PDB file of C-alpha atoms and ligand atoms in Angstrom:
ATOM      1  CA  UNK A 108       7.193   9.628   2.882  1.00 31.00           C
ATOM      2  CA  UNK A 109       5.708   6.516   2.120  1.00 36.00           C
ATOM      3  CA  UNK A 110       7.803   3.356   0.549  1.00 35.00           C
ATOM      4  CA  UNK A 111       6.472   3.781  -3.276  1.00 34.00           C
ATOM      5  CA  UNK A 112       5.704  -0.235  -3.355  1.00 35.00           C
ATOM      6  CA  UNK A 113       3.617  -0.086  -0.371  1.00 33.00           C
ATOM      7  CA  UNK A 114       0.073  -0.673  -1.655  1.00 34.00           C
ATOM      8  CA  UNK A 115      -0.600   1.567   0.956  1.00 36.00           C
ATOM      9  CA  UNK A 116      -3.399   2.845  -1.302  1.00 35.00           C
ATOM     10  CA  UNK A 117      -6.604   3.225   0.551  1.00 39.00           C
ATOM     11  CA  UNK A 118      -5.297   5.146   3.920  1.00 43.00           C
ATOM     12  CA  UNK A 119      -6.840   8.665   3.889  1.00 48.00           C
ATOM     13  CA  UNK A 120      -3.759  10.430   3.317  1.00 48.00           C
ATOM     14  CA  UNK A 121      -5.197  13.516   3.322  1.00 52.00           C
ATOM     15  CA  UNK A 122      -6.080  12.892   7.072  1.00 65.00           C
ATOM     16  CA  UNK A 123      -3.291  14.512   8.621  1.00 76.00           C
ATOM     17  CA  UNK A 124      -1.116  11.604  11.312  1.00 80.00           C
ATOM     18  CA  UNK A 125      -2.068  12.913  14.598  1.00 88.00           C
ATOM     19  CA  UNK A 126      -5.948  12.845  13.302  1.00 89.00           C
ATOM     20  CA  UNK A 127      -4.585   8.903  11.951  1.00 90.00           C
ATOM     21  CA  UNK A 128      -2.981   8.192  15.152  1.00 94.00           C
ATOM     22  CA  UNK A 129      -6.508   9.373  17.546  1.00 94.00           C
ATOM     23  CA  UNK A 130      -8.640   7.523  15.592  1.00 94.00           C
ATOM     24  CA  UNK A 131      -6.524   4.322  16.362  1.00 95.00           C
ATOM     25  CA  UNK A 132      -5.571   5.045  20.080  1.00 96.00           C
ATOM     26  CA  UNK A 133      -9.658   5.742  20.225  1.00 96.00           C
ATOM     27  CA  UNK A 134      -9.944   1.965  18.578  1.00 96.00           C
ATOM     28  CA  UNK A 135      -7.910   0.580  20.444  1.00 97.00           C
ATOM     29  CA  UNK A 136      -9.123   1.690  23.404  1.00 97.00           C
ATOM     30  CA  UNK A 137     -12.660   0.185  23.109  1.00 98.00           C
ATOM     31  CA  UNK A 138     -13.493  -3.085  25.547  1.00 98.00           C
ATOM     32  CA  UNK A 139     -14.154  -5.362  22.413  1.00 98.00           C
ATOM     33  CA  UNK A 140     -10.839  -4.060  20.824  1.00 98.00           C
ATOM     34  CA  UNK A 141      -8.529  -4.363  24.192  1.00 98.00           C
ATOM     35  CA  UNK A 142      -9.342  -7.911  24.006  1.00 98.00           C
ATOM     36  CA  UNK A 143      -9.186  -8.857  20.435  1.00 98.00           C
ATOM     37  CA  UNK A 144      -5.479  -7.350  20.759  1.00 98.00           C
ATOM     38  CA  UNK A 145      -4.836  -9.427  24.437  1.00 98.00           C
ATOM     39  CA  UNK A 146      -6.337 -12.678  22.598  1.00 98.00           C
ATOM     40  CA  UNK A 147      -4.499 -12.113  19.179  1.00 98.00           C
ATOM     41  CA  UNK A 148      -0.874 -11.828  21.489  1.00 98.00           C
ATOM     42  CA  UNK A 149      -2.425 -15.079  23.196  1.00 98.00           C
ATOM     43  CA  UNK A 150      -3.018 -17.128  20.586  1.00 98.00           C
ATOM     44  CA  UNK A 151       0.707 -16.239  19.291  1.00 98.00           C
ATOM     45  CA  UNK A 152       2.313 -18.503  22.108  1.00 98.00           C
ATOM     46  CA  UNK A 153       4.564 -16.537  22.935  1.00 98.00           C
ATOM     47  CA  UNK A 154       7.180 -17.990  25.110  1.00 96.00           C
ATOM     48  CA  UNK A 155      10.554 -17.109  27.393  1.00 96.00           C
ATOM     49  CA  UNK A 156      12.637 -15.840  24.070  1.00 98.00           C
ATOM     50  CA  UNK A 157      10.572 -16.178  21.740  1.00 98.00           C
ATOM     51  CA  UNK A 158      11.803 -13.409  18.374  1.00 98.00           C
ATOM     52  CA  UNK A 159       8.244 -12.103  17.071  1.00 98.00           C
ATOM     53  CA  UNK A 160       7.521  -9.919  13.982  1.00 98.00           C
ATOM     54  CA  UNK A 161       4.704  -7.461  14.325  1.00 98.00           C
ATOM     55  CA  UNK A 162       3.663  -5.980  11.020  1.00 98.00           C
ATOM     56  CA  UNK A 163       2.478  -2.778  10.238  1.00 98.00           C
ATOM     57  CA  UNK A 164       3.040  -1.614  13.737  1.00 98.00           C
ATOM     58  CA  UNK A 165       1.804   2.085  13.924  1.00 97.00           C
ATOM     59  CA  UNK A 166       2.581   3.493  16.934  1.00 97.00           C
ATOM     60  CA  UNK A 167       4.331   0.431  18.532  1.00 98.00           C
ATOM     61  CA  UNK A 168       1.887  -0.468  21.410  1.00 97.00           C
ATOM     62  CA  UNK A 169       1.442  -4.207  20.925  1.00 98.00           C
ATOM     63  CA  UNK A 170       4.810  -4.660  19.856  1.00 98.00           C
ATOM     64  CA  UNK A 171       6.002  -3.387  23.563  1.00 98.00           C
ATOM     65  CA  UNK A 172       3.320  -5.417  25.110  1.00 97.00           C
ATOM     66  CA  UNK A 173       4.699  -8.724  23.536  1.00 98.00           C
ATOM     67  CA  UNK A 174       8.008  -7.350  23.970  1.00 98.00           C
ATOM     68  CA  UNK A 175       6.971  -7.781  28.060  1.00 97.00           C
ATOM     69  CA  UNK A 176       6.246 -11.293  27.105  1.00 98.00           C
ATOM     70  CA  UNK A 177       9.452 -12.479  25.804  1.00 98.00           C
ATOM     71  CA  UNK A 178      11.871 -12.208  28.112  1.00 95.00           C
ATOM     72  CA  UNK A 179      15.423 -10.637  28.006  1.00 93.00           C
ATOM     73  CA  UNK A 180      16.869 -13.165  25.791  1.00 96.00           C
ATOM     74  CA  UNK A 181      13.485 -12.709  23.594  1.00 98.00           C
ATOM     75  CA  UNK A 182      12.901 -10.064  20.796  1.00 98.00           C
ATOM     76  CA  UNK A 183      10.020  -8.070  19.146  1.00 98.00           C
ATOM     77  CA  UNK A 184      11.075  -7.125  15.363  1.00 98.00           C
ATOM     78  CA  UNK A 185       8.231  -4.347  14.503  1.00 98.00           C
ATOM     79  CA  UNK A 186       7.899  -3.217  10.703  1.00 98.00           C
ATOM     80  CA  UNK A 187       6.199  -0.559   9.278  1.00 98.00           C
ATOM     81  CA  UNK A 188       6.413   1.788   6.332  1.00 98.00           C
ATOM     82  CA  UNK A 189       5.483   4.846   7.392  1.00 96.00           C
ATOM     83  CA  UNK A 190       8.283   6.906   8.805  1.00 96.00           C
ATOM     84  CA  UNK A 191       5.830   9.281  10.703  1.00 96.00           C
ATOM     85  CA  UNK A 192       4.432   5.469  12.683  1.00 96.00           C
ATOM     86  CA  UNK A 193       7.927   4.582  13.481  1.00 97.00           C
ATOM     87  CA  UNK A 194       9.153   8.424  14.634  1.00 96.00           C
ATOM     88  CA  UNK A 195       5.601   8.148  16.693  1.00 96.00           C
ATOM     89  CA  UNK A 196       6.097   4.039  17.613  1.00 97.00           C
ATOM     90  CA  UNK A 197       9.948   5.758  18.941  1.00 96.00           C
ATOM     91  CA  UNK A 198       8.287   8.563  21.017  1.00 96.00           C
ATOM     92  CA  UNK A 199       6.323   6.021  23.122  1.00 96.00           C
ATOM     93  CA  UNK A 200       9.139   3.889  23.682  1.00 96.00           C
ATOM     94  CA  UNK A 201      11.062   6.828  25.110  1.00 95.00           C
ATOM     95  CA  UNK A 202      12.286   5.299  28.348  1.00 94.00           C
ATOM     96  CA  UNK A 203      10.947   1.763  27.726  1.00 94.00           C
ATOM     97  CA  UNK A 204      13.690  -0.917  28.747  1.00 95.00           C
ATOM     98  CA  UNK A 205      12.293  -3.769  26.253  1.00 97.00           C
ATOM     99  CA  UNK A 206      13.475  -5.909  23.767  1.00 98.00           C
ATOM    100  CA  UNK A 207      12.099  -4.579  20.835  1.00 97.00           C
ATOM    101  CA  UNK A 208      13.278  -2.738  17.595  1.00 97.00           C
ATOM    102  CA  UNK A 209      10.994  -0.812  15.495  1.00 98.00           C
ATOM    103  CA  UNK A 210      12.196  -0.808  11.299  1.00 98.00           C
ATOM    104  CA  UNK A 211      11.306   0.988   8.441  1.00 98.00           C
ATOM    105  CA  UNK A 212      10.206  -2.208   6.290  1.00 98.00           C
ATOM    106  CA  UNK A 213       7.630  -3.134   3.881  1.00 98.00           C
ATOM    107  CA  UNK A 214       6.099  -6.313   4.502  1.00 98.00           C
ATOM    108  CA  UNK A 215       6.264  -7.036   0.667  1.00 98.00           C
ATOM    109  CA  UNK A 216      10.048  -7.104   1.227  1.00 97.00           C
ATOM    110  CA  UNK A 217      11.246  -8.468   4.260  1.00 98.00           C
ATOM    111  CA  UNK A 218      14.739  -8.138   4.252  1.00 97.00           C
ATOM    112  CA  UNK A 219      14.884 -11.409   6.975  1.00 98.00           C
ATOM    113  CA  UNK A 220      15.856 -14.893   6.196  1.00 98.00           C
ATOM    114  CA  UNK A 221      13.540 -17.704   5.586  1.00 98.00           C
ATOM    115  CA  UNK A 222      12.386 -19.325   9.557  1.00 98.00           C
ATOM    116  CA  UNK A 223      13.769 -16.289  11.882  1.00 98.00           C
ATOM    117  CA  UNK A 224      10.832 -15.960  13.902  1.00 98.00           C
ATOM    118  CA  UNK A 225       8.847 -17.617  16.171  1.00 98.00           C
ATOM    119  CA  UNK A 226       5.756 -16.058  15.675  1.00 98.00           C
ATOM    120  CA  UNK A 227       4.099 -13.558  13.501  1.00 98.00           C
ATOM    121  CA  UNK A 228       1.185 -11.220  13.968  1.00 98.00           C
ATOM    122  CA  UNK A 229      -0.426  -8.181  11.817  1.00 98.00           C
ATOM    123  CA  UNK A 230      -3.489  -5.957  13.198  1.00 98.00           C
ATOM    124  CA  UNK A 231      -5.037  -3.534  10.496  1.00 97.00           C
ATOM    125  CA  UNK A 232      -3.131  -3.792   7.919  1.00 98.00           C
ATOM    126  CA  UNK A 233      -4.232  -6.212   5.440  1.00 98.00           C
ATOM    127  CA  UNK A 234      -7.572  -3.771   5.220  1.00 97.00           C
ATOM    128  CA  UNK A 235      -5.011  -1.466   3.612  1.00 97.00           C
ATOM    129  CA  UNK A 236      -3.171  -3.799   1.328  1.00 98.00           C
ATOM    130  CA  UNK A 237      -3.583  -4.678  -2.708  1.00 97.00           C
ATOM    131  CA  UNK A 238      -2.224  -8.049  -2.556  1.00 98.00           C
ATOM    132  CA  UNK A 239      -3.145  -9.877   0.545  1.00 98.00           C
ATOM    133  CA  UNK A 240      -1.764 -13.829  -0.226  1.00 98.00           C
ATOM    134  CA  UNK A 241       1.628 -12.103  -1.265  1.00 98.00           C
ATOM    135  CA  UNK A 242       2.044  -9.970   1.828  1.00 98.00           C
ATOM    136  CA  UNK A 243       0.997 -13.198   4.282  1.00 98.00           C
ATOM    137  CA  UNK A 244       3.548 -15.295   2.284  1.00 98.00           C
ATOM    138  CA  UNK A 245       6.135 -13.142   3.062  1.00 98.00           C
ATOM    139  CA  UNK A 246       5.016 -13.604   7.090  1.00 98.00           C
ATOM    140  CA  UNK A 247       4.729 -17.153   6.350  1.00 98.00           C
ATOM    141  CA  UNK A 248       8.269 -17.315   4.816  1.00 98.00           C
ATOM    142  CA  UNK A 249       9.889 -15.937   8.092  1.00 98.00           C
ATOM    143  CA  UNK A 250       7.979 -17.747  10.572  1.00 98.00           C
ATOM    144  CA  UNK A 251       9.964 -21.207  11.625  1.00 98.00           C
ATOM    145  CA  UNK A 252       7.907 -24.872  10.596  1.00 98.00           C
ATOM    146  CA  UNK A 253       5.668 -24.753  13.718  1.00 98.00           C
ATOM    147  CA  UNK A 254       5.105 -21.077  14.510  1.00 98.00           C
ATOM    148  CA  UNK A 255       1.724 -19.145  14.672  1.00 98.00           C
ATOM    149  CA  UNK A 256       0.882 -17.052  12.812  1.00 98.00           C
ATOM    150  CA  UNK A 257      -2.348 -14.436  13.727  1.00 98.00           C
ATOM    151  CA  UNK A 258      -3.740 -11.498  11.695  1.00 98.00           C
ATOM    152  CA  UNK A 259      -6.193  -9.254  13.181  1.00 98.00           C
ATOM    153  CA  UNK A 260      -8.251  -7.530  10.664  1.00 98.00           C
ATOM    154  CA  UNK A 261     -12.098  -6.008  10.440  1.00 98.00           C
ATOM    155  CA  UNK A 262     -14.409  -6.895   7.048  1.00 98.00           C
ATOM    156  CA  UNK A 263     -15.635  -3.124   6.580  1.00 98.00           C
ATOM    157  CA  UNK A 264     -18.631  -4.915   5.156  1.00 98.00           C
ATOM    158  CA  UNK A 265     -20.322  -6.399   8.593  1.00 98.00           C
ATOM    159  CA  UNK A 266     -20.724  -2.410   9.550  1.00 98.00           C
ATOM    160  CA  UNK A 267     -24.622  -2.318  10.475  1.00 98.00           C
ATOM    161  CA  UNK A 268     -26.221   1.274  11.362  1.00 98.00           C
ATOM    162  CA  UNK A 269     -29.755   1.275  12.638  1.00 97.00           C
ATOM    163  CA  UNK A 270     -31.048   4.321  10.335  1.00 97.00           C
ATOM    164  CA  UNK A 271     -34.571   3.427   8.848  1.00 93.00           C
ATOM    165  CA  UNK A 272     -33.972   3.536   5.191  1.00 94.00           C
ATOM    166  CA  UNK A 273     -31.810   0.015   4.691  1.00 97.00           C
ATOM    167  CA  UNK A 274     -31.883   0.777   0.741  1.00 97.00           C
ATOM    168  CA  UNK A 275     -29.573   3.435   1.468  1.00 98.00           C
ATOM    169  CA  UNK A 276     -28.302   2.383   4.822  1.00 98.00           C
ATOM    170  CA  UNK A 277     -26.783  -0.135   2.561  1.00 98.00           C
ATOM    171  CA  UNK A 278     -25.206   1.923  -0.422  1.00 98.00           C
ATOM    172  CA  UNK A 279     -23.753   3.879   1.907  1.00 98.00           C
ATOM    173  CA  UNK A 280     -21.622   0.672   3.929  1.00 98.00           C
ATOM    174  CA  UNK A 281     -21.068  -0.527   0.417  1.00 98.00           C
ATOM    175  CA  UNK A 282     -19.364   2.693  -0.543  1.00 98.00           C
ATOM    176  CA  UNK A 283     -17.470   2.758   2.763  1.00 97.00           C
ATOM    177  CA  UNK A 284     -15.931  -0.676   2.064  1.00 98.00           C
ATOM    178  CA  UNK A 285     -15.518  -0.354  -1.331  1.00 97.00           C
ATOM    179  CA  UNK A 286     -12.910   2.571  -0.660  1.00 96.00           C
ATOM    180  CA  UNK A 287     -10.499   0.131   1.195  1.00 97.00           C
ATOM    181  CA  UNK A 288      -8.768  -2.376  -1.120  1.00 98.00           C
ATOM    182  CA  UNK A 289      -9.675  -5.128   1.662  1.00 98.00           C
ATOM    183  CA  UNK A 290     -12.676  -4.081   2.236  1.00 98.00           C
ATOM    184  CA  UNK A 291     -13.826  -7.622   2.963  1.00 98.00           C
ATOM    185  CA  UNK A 292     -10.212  -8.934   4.077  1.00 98.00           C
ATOM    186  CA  UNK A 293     -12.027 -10.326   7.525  1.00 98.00           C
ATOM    187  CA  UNK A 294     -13.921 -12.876   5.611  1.00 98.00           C
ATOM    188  CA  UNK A 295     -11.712 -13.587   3.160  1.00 98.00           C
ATOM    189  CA  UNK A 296      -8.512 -14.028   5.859  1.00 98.00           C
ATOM    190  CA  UNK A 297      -9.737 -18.115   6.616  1.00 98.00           C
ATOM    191  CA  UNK A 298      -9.649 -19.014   2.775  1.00 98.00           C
ATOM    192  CA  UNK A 299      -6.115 -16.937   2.387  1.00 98.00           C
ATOM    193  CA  UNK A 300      -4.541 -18.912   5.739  1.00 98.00           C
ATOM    194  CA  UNK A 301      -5.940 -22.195   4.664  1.00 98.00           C
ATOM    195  CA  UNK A 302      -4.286 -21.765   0.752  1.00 98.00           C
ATOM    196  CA  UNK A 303      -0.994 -20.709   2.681  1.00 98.00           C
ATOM    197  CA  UNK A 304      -0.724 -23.777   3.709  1.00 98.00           C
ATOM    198  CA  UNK A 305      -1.147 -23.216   7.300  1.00 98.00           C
ATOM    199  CA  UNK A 306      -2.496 -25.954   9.746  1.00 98.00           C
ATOM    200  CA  UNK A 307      -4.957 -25.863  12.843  1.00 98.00           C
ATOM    201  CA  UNK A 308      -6.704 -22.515  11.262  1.00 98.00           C
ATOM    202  CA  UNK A 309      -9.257 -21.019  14.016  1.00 98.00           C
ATOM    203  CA  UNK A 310     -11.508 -18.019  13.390  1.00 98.00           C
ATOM    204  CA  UNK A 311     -12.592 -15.524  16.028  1.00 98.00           C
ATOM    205  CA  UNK A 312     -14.913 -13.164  15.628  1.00 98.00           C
ATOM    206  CA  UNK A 313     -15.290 -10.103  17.906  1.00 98.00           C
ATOM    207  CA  UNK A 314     -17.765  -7.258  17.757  1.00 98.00           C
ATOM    208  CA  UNK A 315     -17.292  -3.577  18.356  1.00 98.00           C
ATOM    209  CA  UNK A 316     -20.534  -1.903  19.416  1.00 98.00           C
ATOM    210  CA  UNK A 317     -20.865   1.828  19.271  1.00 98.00           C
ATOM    211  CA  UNK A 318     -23.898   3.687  20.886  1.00 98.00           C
ATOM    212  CA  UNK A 319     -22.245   7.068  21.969  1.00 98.00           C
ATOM    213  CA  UNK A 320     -22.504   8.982  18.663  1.00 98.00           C
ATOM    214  CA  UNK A 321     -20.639  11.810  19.996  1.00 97.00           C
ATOM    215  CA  UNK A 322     -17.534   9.710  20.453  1.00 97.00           C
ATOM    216  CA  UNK A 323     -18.160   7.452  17.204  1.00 97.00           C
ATOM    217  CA  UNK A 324     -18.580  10.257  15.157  1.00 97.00           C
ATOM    218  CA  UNK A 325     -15.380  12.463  16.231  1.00 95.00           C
ATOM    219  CA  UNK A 326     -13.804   9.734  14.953  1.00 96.00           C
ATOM    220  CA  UNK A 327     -15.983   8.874  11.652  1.00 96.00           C
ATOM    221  CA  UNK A 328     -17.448  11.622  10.935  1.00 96.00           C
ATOM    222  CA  UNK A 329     -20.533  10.312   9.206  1.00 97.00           C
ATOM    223  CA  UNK A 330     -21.601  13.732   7.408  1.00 98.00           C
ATOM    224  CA  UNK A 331     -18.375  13.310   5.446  1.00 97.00           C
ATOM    225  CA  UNK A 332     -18.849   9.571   5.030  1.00 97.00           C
ATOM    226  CA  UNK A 333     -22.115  10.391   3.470  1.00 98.00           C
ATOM    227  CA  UNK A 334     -20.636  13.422   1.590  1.00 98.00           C
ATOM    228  CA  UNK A 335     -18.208  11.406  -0.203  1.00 98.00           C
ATOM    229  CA  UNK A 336     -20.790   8.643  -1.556  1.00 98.00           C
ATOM    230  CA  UNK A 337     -22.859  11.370  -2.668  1.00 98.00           C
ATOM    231  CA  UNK A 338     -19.854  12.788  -4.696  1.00 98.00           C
ATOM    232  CA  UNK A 339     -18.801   9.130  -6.301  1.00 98.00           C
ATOM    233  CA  UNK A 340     -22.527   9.086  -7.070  1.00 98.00           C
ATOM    234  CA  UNK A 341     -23.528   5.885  -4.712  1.00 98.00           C
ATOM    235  CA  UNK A 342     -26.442   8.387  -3.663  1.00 98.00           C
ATOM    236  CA  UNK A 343     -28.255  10.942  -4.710  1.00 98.00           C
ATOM    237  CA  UNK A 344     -27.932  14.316  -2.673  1.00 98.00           C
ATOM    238  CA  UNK A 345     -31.668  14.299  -1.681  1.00 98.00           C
ATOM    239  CA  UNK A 346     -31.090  10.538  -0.450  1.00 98.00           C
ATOM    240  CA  UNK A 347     -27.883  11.904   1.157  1.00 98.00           C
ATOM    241  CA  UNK A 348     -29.285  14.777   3.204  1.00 98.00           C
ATOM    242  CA  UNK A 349     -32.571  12.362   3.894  1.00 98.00           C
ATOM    243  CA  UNK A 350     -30.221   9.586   5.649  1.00 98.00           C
ATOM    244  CA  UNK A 351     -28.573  12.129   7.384  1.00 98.00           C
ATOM    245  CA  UNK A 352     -31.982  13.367   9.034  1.00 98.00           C
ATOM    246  CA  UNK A 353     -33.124  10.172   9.979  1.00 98.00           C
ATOM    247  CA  UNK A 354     -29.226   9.608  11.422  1.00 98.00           C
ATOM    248  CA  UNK A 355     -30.258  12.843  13.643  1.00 98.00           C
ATOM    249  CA  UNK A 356     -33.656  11.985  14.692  1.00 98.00           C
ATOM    250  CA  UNK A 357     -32.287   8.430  15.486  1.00 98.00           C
ATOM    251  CA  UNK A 358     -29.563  10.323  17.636  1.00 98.00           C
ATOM    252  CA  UNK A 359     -32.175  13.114  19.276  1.00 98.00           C
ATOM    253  CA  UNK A 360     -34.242   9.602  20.266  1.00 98.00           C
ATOM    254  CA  UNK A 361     -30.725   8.470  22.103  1.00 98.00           C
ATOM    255  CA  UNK A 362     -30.673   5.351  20.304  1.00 98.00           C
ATOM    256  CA  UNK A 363     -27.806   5.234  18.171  1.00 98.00           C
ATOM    257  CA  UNK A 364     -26.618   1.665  17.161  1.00 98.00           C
ATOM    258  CA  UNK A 365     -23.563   0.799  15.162  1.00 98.00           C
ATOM    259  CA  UNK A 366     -21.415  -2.156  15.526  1.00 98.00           C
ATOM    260  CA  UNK A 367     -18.294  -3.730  13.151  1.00 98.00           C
ATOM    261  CA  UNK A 368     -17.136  -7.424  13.481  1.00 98.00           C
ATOM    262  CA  UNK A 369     -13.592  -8.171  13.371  1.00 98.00           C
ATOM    263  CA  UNK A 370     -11.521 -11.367  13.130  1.00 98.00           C
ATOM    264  CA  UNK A 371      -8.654 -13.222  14.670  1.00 98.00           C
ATOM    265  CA  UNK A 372      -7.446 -15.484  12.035  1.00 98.00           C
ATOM    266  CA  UNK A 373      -4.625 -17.919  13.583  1.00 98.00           C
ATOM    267  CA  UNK A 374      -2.848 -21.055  12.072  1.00 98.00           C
ATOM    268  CA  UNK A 375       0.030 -22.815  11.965  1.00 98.00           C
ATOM    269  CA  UNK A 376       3.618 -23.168   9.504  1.00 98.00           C
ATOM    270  CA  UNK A 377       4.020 -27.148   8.935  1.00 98.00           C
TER     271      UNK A 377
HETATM  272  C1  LIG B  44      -4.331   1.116  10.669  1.00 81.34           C
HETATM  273  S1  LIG B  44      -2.616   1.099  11.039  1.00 81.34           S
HETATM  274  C2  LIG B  44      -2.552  -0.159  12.319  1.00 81.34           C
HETATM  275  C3  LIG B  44      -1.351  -0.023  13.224  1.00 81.34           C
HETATM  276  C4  LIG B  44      -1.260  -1.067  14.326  1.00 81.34           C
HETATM  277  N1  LIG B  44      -1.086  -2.413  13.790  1.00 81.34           N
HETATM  278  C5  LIG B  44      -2.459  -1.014  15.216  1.00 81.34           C
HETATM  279  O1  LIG B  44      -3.304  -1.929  15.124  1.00 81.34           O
HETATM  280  O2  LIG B  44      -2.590  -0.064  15.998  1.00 81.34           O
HETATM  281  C6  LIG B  44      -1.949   0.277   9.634  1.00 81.34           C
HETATM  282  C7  LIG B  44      -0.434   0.335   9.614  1.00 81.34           C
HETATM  283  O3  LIG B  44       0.039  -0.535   8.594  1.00 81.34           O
HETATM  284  C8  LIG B  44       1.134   0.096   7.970  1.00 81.34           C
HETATM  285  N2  LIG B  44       1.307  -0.501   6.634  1.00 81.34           N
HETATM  286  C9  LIG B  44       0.506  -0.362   5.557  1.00 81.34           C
HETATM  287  N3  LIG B  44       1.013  -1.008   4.495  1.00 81.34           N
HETATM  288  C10 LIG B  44       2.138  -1.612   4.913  1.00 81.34           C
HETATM  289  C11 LIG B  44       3.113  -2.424   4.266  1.00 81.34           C
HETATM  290  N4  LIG B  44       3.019  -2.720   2.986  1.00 81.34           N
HETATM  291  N5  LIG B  44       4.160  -2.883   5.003  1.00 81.34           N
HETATM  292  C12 LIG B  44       4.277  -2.549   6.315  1.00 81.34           C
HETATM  293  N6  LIG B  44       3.399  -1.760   6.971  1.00 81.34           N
HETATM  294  C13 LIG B  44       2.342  -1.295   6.280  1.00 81.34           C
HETATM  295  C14 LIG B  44       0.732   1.565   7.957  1.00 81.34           C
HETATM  296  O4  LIG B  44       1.823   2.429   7.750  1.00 81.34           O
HETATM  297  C15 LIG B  44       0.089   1.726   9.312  1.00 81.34           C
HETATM  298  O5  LIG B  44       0.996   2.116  10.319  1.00 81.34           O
END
């Protein structure tokens, strides 16, 4: 079950959760995307009990890793509103002495009062949401006057592919993006902090590189990537099944090259 106002729209749920859950430990476990997390906890300030929210939290992991960072009299308040996340985000903390609590919330409804938190951080899921400025108001309305505030999030659009034909290289990224309602939430992110009225706004960008297509594609599957533009009519079949050939002969020649830019968006409440 999904909370019906989630505008949790553009998740494949057809993709069973344990497929969901691989491709993100496999994200997460990339060089470029270990340190985007490490920086985006860094820039967060988090201090000797400090209370943090972490939105959308999937599985939990950076919500126990800035639990470590605030202490006993600290906590980490981790929303998210997919029960299957949370039973998963529970699993992992099996054992774990930390201060954190994991709730079934939707971040279009926080339940907490106005300034409860020192800090407040989301990583993926503004990609995922219709209405971006009314989700980070809602962060911004919990955070105290002086708290950060940092939101990880890709812009699906910066996806390059080195496959010859750029004509259709390009349809096909458009299509890709176009099927997540923030497609291009990474470069829109600055303008959204900067109208919340947040101060001191800093942009990071990092890049995630991909050149083992075996690994990038377990999780991607381009075939079906390509399949599904074809069927929503962004390409022909013909230009389909040609892309797809020169994808193979550009894997055969061992040079497969894909990379996605993400940002770190932080500011601060007046
Ligand atoms: C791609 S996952 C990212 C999980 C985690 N932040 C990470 O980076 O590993 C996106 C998460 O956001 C959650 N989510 C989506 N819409 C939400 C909403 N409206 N309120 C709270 N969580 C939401 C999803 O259930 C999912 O667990």
């Amino acid at each position: 079950m999904i909370l019906p106002s989630s505008g949790l729209h553009s998740v494949d749920q057809t993709v069973d959760p344990s497929q969901r859950l691989r491709f993100l430990d496999a994200e997460s476990a990339k060089p470029a995307m270990r340190y985007a997390r490490a920086r985006s906890i860094e820039l967060l300030e988090i201090g000797e009990g400090a209370r943090i929210l972490d939105v959308g939290c999937g599985a939990g992991d950076d919500a126990r890793a800035m639990a470590a960072l605030v202490g006993r009299s600290g906590r980490v308040t981790a929303i998210d509103v997919d029960p299957l996340m949370l039973a998963e985000a529970a699993r992992r903390s099996d054992g774990v002495d930390l201060p954190v609590e994991f709730r079934l919330a939707d971040v279009y409804a926080l339940a907490d009062p106005d300034a409860t938190f020192d800090g407040s951080r989301a990583e993926r899921v503004f990609l995922h949401l219709a209405e971006p400025e009314r989700a980070l108001a809602q962060m911004v309305r919990v955070v105290k006057p002086g708290g950060k505030m940092v939101v990880l999030e890709r812009d699906i659009e910066t996806r390059t592919i080195d496959v010859p034909n750029r004509a259709v290289t390009r349809r096909i990224v458009n299509f890709w993006c176009d099927r997540f309602l923030g497609g291009w939430i990474g470069r829109q992110l600055p303008r959204l902090f900067t109208q919340a009225g947040l101060l001191d706004v800093s942009i990071e960008p990092v890049t995630v590189v991909d050149t083992d297509f075996a690994a990038f594609d377990a999780q991607y599957d381009l075939t079906r990537i390509v399949r599904r533009a074809e069927a929503a009519g962004a390409v022909t079949p013909e230009e389909g099944a040609a892309w797809l050939a020169h994808l193979d002969a550009v894997v055969r020649a061992g040079s497969f090259f894909t990379s996605m830019t993400n940002f770190i968006v932080s500011g601060r409440k007046p």
